[in-house]
């Protein structure tokens, strides 16, 4: 693809865009669109979502005096054009890669990213805060939130609208309505927006009504005035945007979200208002790239692709099925056997594998939309009535529903299963999407059980264990392909709180080192053990299986017989699995008996980049684990040599 950047090359910041004529904006948009397609074809990203918002970004930066006027993007996955227009044109091809720019918005990346984002439905709340701060300082600039139609029904956005309609300060909400979440948008509010799409635009109706009244001879003018009140009441009752008006917002729309001229005019009209305004723009996900327009669901985000055909470019190595796919398949099997099981997703049917369940059991599976908190409490209600809900939500998005887990599920001892996909480092989506906190936020909740499988075969065992267990239980598992484990054998119920010994070097002839690994770290731990054995260092390897309750009998036995225990988890160390092991030893007075080394993610924000690379940086791969064990063995050997005579006879036993 040959890129023409005739205008785009001249735009280093939005002020350059504002120096252009209004009629040049379509060309700017076309150049940006080509640049996004060309870049995404090589590296992949949120292709469809961003193509749908190109004209919105151009019109926003043209109509507003950014960064003085504040633009607040929701989620930020659709903001590629915004990035290109705000000084990041040349670094755009580094997006989502290690050392490159973020795929979402970050305040530390640009002054134009007024609010960090990655999770949905935050923009109106943040924008309202900024608007109130502006008022308090007596400043006059505009604040505009851009939100998608699927993020609008998210609880927080509704809460923000509720307050904004009450406060009545100047605030503009640009609604990017493409009828899609990642999957097709769901819910009653979506139905309402669809009805607006189908109805006549409000202005056209008002104008036509006025014309008709005026045209009535002699009394037309008076009737026109008298009818104003009736007309407004009628409009409020039946017309597009009526609900929005009732909530204290002025409704402007709808506008063609790919017509920069119409958008700029609508935004200027909104700027002239004295209170909160919704500008309703209709857009098409994937706009301007035929394959993406044709399959909007698949193209919300994409990998690299062939521009001519849209065909995905796959890495050549065949990979095992993903944990997500195995979850979906296993869920269908479990539901076939137990009619009480209900499956839920919060707007991620494809991402969680619930799409398979929705297809097979449409009556017993729900996509609740971007509503994680509701998903959990809705499940609690189902469980109250004897059903067995399984809630599949990414680890990072379940953070939203912490109180619902505590207050609505666990405190009431309800039978809900939580399936936490994308637990661990997720890669290019970065800081907002890594699932590194779930162990810390779930472990402290009384009575919940927390498991993590070493592979996709064990995921199936854990799913069966979870639906059989009559209480709150959570399973965390990573993004991407499994290890190629056997998924054809029937799943087994695991004994709660029992770990698995993978490599036994216990007892008198065994080593003095135990590696206790959690979930995705079990395989690298085994590989590390094999490497170490080649160097003459024998280790015991344990697959923890349960993060809560711990296999305390086994761990205490290790503490009594080993000199070194290495815990490994793909999660934050603070409050994590290793911390749980330390607590157990402390509770049993064994904390000084054995050296415990915790491997995991340190207390800092983790950037975006290839997941393998990021894991390696934290030493969370076979080489990193082996290296750490070797280093610790050396420390122990030295320590022992210092304290005992002759030193050599007491070295940590090797093999
Ligand atoms: C709290 C939360 N749940 C789920 C997601 C995953 N997610 C990212 S984009 C998206 C769809 C957003 O739809 P919409 O707001 O309409 O924007 P569009 O992609 O259509 O432009 C979802 C569900 C998220 N980012 N945050």
PDB file of N, CA, C and O in Angstrom, residues 183-211:
ATOM      1  N   UNK A 183     -18.504  -7.605  20.487  1.00  0.00           N
ATOM      2  CA  UNK A 183     -19.603  -8.315  19.838  1.00  0.00           C
ATOM      3  C   UNK A 183     -20.728  -7.299  19.611  1.00  0.00           C
ATOM      4  O   UNK A 183     -20.617  -6.151  20.054  1.00  0.00           O
ATOM      5  N   UNK A 184     -21.817  -7.694  18.949  1.00  0.00           N
ATOM      6  CA  UNK A 184     -22.934  -6.755  18.864  1.00  0.00           C
ATOM      7  C   UNK A 184     -23.364  -6.300  20.259  1.00  0.00           C
ATOM      8  O   UNK A 184     -23.397  -7.104  21.192  1.00  0.00           O
ATOM      9  N   UNK A 185     -23.653  -5.002  20.385  1.00  0.00           N
ATOM     10  CA  UNK A 185     -24.034  -4.465  21.695  1.00  0.00           C
ATOM     11  C   UNK A 185     -25.366  -5.079  22.134  1.00  0.00           C
ATOM     12  O   UNK A 185     -26.201  -5.433  21.300  1.00  0.00           O
ATOM     13  N   UNK A 186     -25.528  -5.205  23.444  1.00  0.00           N
ATOM     14  CA  UNK A 186     -26.744  -5.833  23.968  1.00  0.00           C
ATOM     15  C   UNK A 186     -27.420  -4.901  24.970  1.00  0.00           C
ATOM     16  O   UNK A 186     -26.798  -3.985  25.498  1.00  0.00           O
ATOM     17  N   UNK A 187     -28.703  -5.142  25.221  1.00  0.00           N
ATOM     18  CA  UNK A 187     -29.374  -4.455  26.314  1.00  0.00           C
ATOM     19  C   UNK A 187     -30.449  -3.489  25.862  1.00  0.00           C
ATOM     20  O   UNK A 187     -30.573  -3.153  24.679  1.00  0.00           O
ATOM     21  N   UNK A 188     -31.229  -3.046  26.844  1.00  0.00           N
ATOM     22  CA  UNK A 188     -32.367  -2.195  26.558  1.00  0.00           C
ATOM     23  C   UNK A 188     -31.922  -0.830  26.033  1.00  0.00           C
ATOM     24  O   UNK A 188     -32.558  -0.249  25.153  1.00  0.00           O
ATOM     25  N   UNK A 189     -30.804  -0.317  26.567  1.00  0.00           N
ATOM     26  CA  UNK A 189     -30.339   0.988  26.102  1.00  0.00           C
ATOM     27  C   UNK A 189     -29.902   0.911  24.639  1.00  0.00           C
ATOM     28  O   UNK A 189     -30.090   1.851  23.863  1.00  0.00           O
ATOM     29  N   UNK A 190     -29.329  -0.235  24.273  1.00  0.00           N
ATOM     30  CA  UNK A 190     -28.967  -0.452  22.872  1.00  0.00           C
ATOM     31  C   UNK A 190     -30.227  -0.407  22.020  1.00  0.00           C
ATOM     32  O   UNK A 190     -30.244   0.196  20.936  1.00  0.00           O
ATOM     33  N   UNK A 191     -31.286  -1.028  22.522  1.00  0.00           N
ATOM     34  CA  UNK A 191     -32.563  -1.002  21.808  1.00  0.00           C
ATOM     35  C   UNK A 191     -33.048   0.430  21.632  1.00  0.00           C
ATOM     36  O   UNK A 191     -33.529   0.819  20.565  1.00  0.00           O
ATOM     37  N   UNK A 192     -32.881   1.229  22.668  1.00  0.00           N
ATOM     38  CA  UNK A 192     -33.301   2.633  22.628  1.00  0.00           C
ATOM     39  C   UNK A 192     -32.508   3.392  21.557  1.00  0.00           C
ATOM     40  O   UNK A 192     -33.077   4.132  20.745  1.00  0.00           O
ATOM     41  N   UNK A 193     -31.180   3.163  21.542  1.00  0.00           N
ATOM     42  CA  UNK A 193     -30.357   3.847  20.541  1.00  0.00           C
ATOM     43  C   UNK A 193     -30.746   3.393  19.136  1.00  0.00           C
ATOM     44  O   UNK A 193     -30.758   4.190  18.195  1.00  0.00           O
ATOM     45  N   UNK A 194     -31.072   2.120  19.004  1.00  0.00           N
ATOM     46  CA  UNK A 194     -31.503   1.633  17.687  1.00  0.00           C
ATOM     47  C   UNK A 194     -32.772   2.334  17.243  1.00  0.00           C
ATOM     48  O   UNK A 194     -32.932   2.663  16.066  1.00  0.00           O
ATOM     49  N   UNK A 195     -33.666   2.557  18.205  1.00  0.00           N
ATOM     50  CA  UNK A 195     -34.927   3.229  17.836  1.00  0.00           C
ATOM     51  C   UNK A 195     -34.642   4.669  17.379  1.00  0.00           C
ATOM     52  O   UNK A 195     -35.276   5.182  16.473  1.00  0.00           O
ATOM     53  N   UNK A 196     -33.645   5.292  18.023  1.00  0.00           N
ATOM     54  CA  UNK A 196     -33.283   6.650  17.588  1.00  0.00           C
ATOM     55  C   UNK A 196     -32.760   6.604  16.153  1.00  0.00           C
ATOM     56  O   UNK A 196     -33.098   7.436  15.323  1.00  0.00           O
ATOM     57  N   UNK A 197     -31.917   5.592  15.894  1.00  0.00           N
ATOM     58  CA  UNK A 197     -31.384   5.463  14.530  1.00  0.00           C
ATOM     59  C   UNK A 197     -32.517   5.372  13.523  1.00  0.00           C
ATOM     60  O   UNK A 197     -32.461   5.935  12.443  1.00  0.00           O
ATOM     61  N   UNK A 198     -33.530   4.611  13.917  1.00  0.00           N
ATOM     62  CA  UNK A 198     -34.620   4.367  12.965  1.00  0.00           C
ATOM     63  C   UNK A 198     -35.539   5.578  12.827  1.00  0.00           C
ATOM     64  O   UNK A 198     -36.173   5.778  11.797  1.00  0.00           O
ATOM     65  N   UNK A 199     -35.612   6.380  13.885  1.00  0.00           N
ATOM     66  CA  UNK A 199     -36.540   7.520  13.866  1.00  0.00           C
ATOM     67  C   UNK A 199     -35.939   8.690  13.092  1.00  0.00           C
ATOM     68  O   UNK A 199     -34.770   8.709  12.764  1.00  0.00           O
ATOM     69  N   UNK A 200     -36.758   9.661  12.826  1.00  0.00           N
ATOM     70  CA  UNK A 200     -36.261  10.876  12.182  1.00  0.00           C
ATOM     71  C   UNK A 200     -35.396  11.649  13.159  1.00  0.00           C
ATOM     72  O   UNK A 200     -35.711  11.715  14.335  1.00  0.00           O
ATOM     73  N   UNK A 201     -34.366  12.312  12.675  1.00  0.00           N
ATOM     74  CA  UNK A 201     -33.617  13.166  13.585  1.00  0.00           C
ATOM     75  C   UNK A 201     -34.540  14.227  14.183  1.00  0.00           C
ATOM     76  O   UNK A 201     -35.418  14.747  13.505  1.00  0.00           O
ATOM     77  N   UNK A 202     -34.286  14.525  15.431  1.00  0.00           N
ATOM     78  CA  UNK A 202     -35.122  15.445  16.199  1.00  0.00           C
ATOM     79  C   UNK A 202     -35.312  16.782  15.484  1.00  0.00           C
ATOM     80  O   UNK A 202     -36.410  17.282  15.323  1.00  0.00           O
ATOM     81  N   UNK A 203     -34.174  17.312  14.991  1.00  0.00           N
ATOM     82  CA  UNK A 203     -34.257  18.644  14.397  1.00  0.00           C
ATOM     83  C   UNK A 203     -35.177  18.665  13.185  1.00  0.00           C
ATOM     84  O   UNK A 203     -35.950  19.581  13.002  1.00  0.00           O
ATOM     85  N   UNK A 204     -35.027  17.595  12.370  1.00  0.00           N
ATOM     86  CA  UNK A 204     -35.833  17.552  11.165  1.00  0.00           C
ATOM     87  C   UNK A 204     -37.313  17.552  11.553  1.00  0.00           C
ATOM     88  O   UNK A 204     -38.131  18.246  10.993  1.00  0.00           O
ATOM     89  N   UNK A 205     -37.652  16.777  12.581  1.00  0.00           N
ATOM     90  CA  UNK A 205     -39.044  16.681  13.012  1.00  0.00           C
ATOM     91  C   UNK A 205     -39.537  18.049  13.490  1.00  0.00           C
ATOM     92  O   UNK A 205     -40.593  18.518  13.097  1.00  0.00           O
ATOM     93  N   UNK A 206     -38.698  18.691  14.325  1.00  0.00           N
ATOM     94  CA  UNK A 206     -39.103  19.995  14.884  1.00  0.00           C
ATOM     95  C   UNK A 206     -39.352  20.984  13.755  1.00  0.00           C
ATOM     96  O   UNK A 206     -40.349  21.684  13.721  1.00  0.00           O
ATOM     97  N   UNK A 207     -38.397  21.008  12.808  1.00  0.00           N
ATOM     98  CA  UNK A 207     -38.504  21.968  11.717  1.00  0.00           C
ATOM     99  C   UNK A 207     -39.751  21.698  10.878  1.00  0.00           C
ATOM    100  O   UNK A 207     -40.474  22.618  10.512  1.00  0.00           O
ATOM    101  N   UNK A 208     -39.976  20.425  10.591  1.00  0.00           N
ATOM    102  CA  UNK A 208     -41.131  20.085   9.766  1.00  0.00           C
ATOM    103  C   UNK A 208     -42.429  20.469  10.465  1.00  0.00           C
ATOM    104  O   UNK A 208     -43.354  21.000   9.857  1.00  0.00           O
ATOM    105  N   UNK A 209     -42.474  20.233  11.794  1.00  0.00           N
ATOM    106  CA  UNK A 209     -43.674  20.562  12.562  1.00  0.00           C
ATOM    107  C   UNK A 209     -43.907  22.076  12.518  1.00  0.00           C
ATOM    108  O   UNK A 209     -45.023  22.563  12.268  1.00  0.00           O
ATOM    109  N   UNK A 210     -42.817  22.835  12.713  1.00  0.00           N
ATOM    110  CA  UNK A 210     -42.925  24.294  12.704  1.00  0.00           C
ATOM    111  C   UNK A 210     -43.424  24.783  11.348  1.00  0.00           C
ATOM    112  O   UNK A 210     -44.308  25.649  11.263  1.00  0.00           O
ATOM    113  N   UNK A 211     -42.842  24.230  10.301  1.00  0.00           N
ATOM    114  CA  UNK A 211     -43.252  24.605   8.943  1.00  0.00           C
ATOM    115  C   UNK A 211     -44.744  24.352   8.729  1.00  0.00           C
ATOM    116  O   UNK A 211     -45.473  25.189   8.221  1.00  0.00           O
TER     117      UNK A 211
END
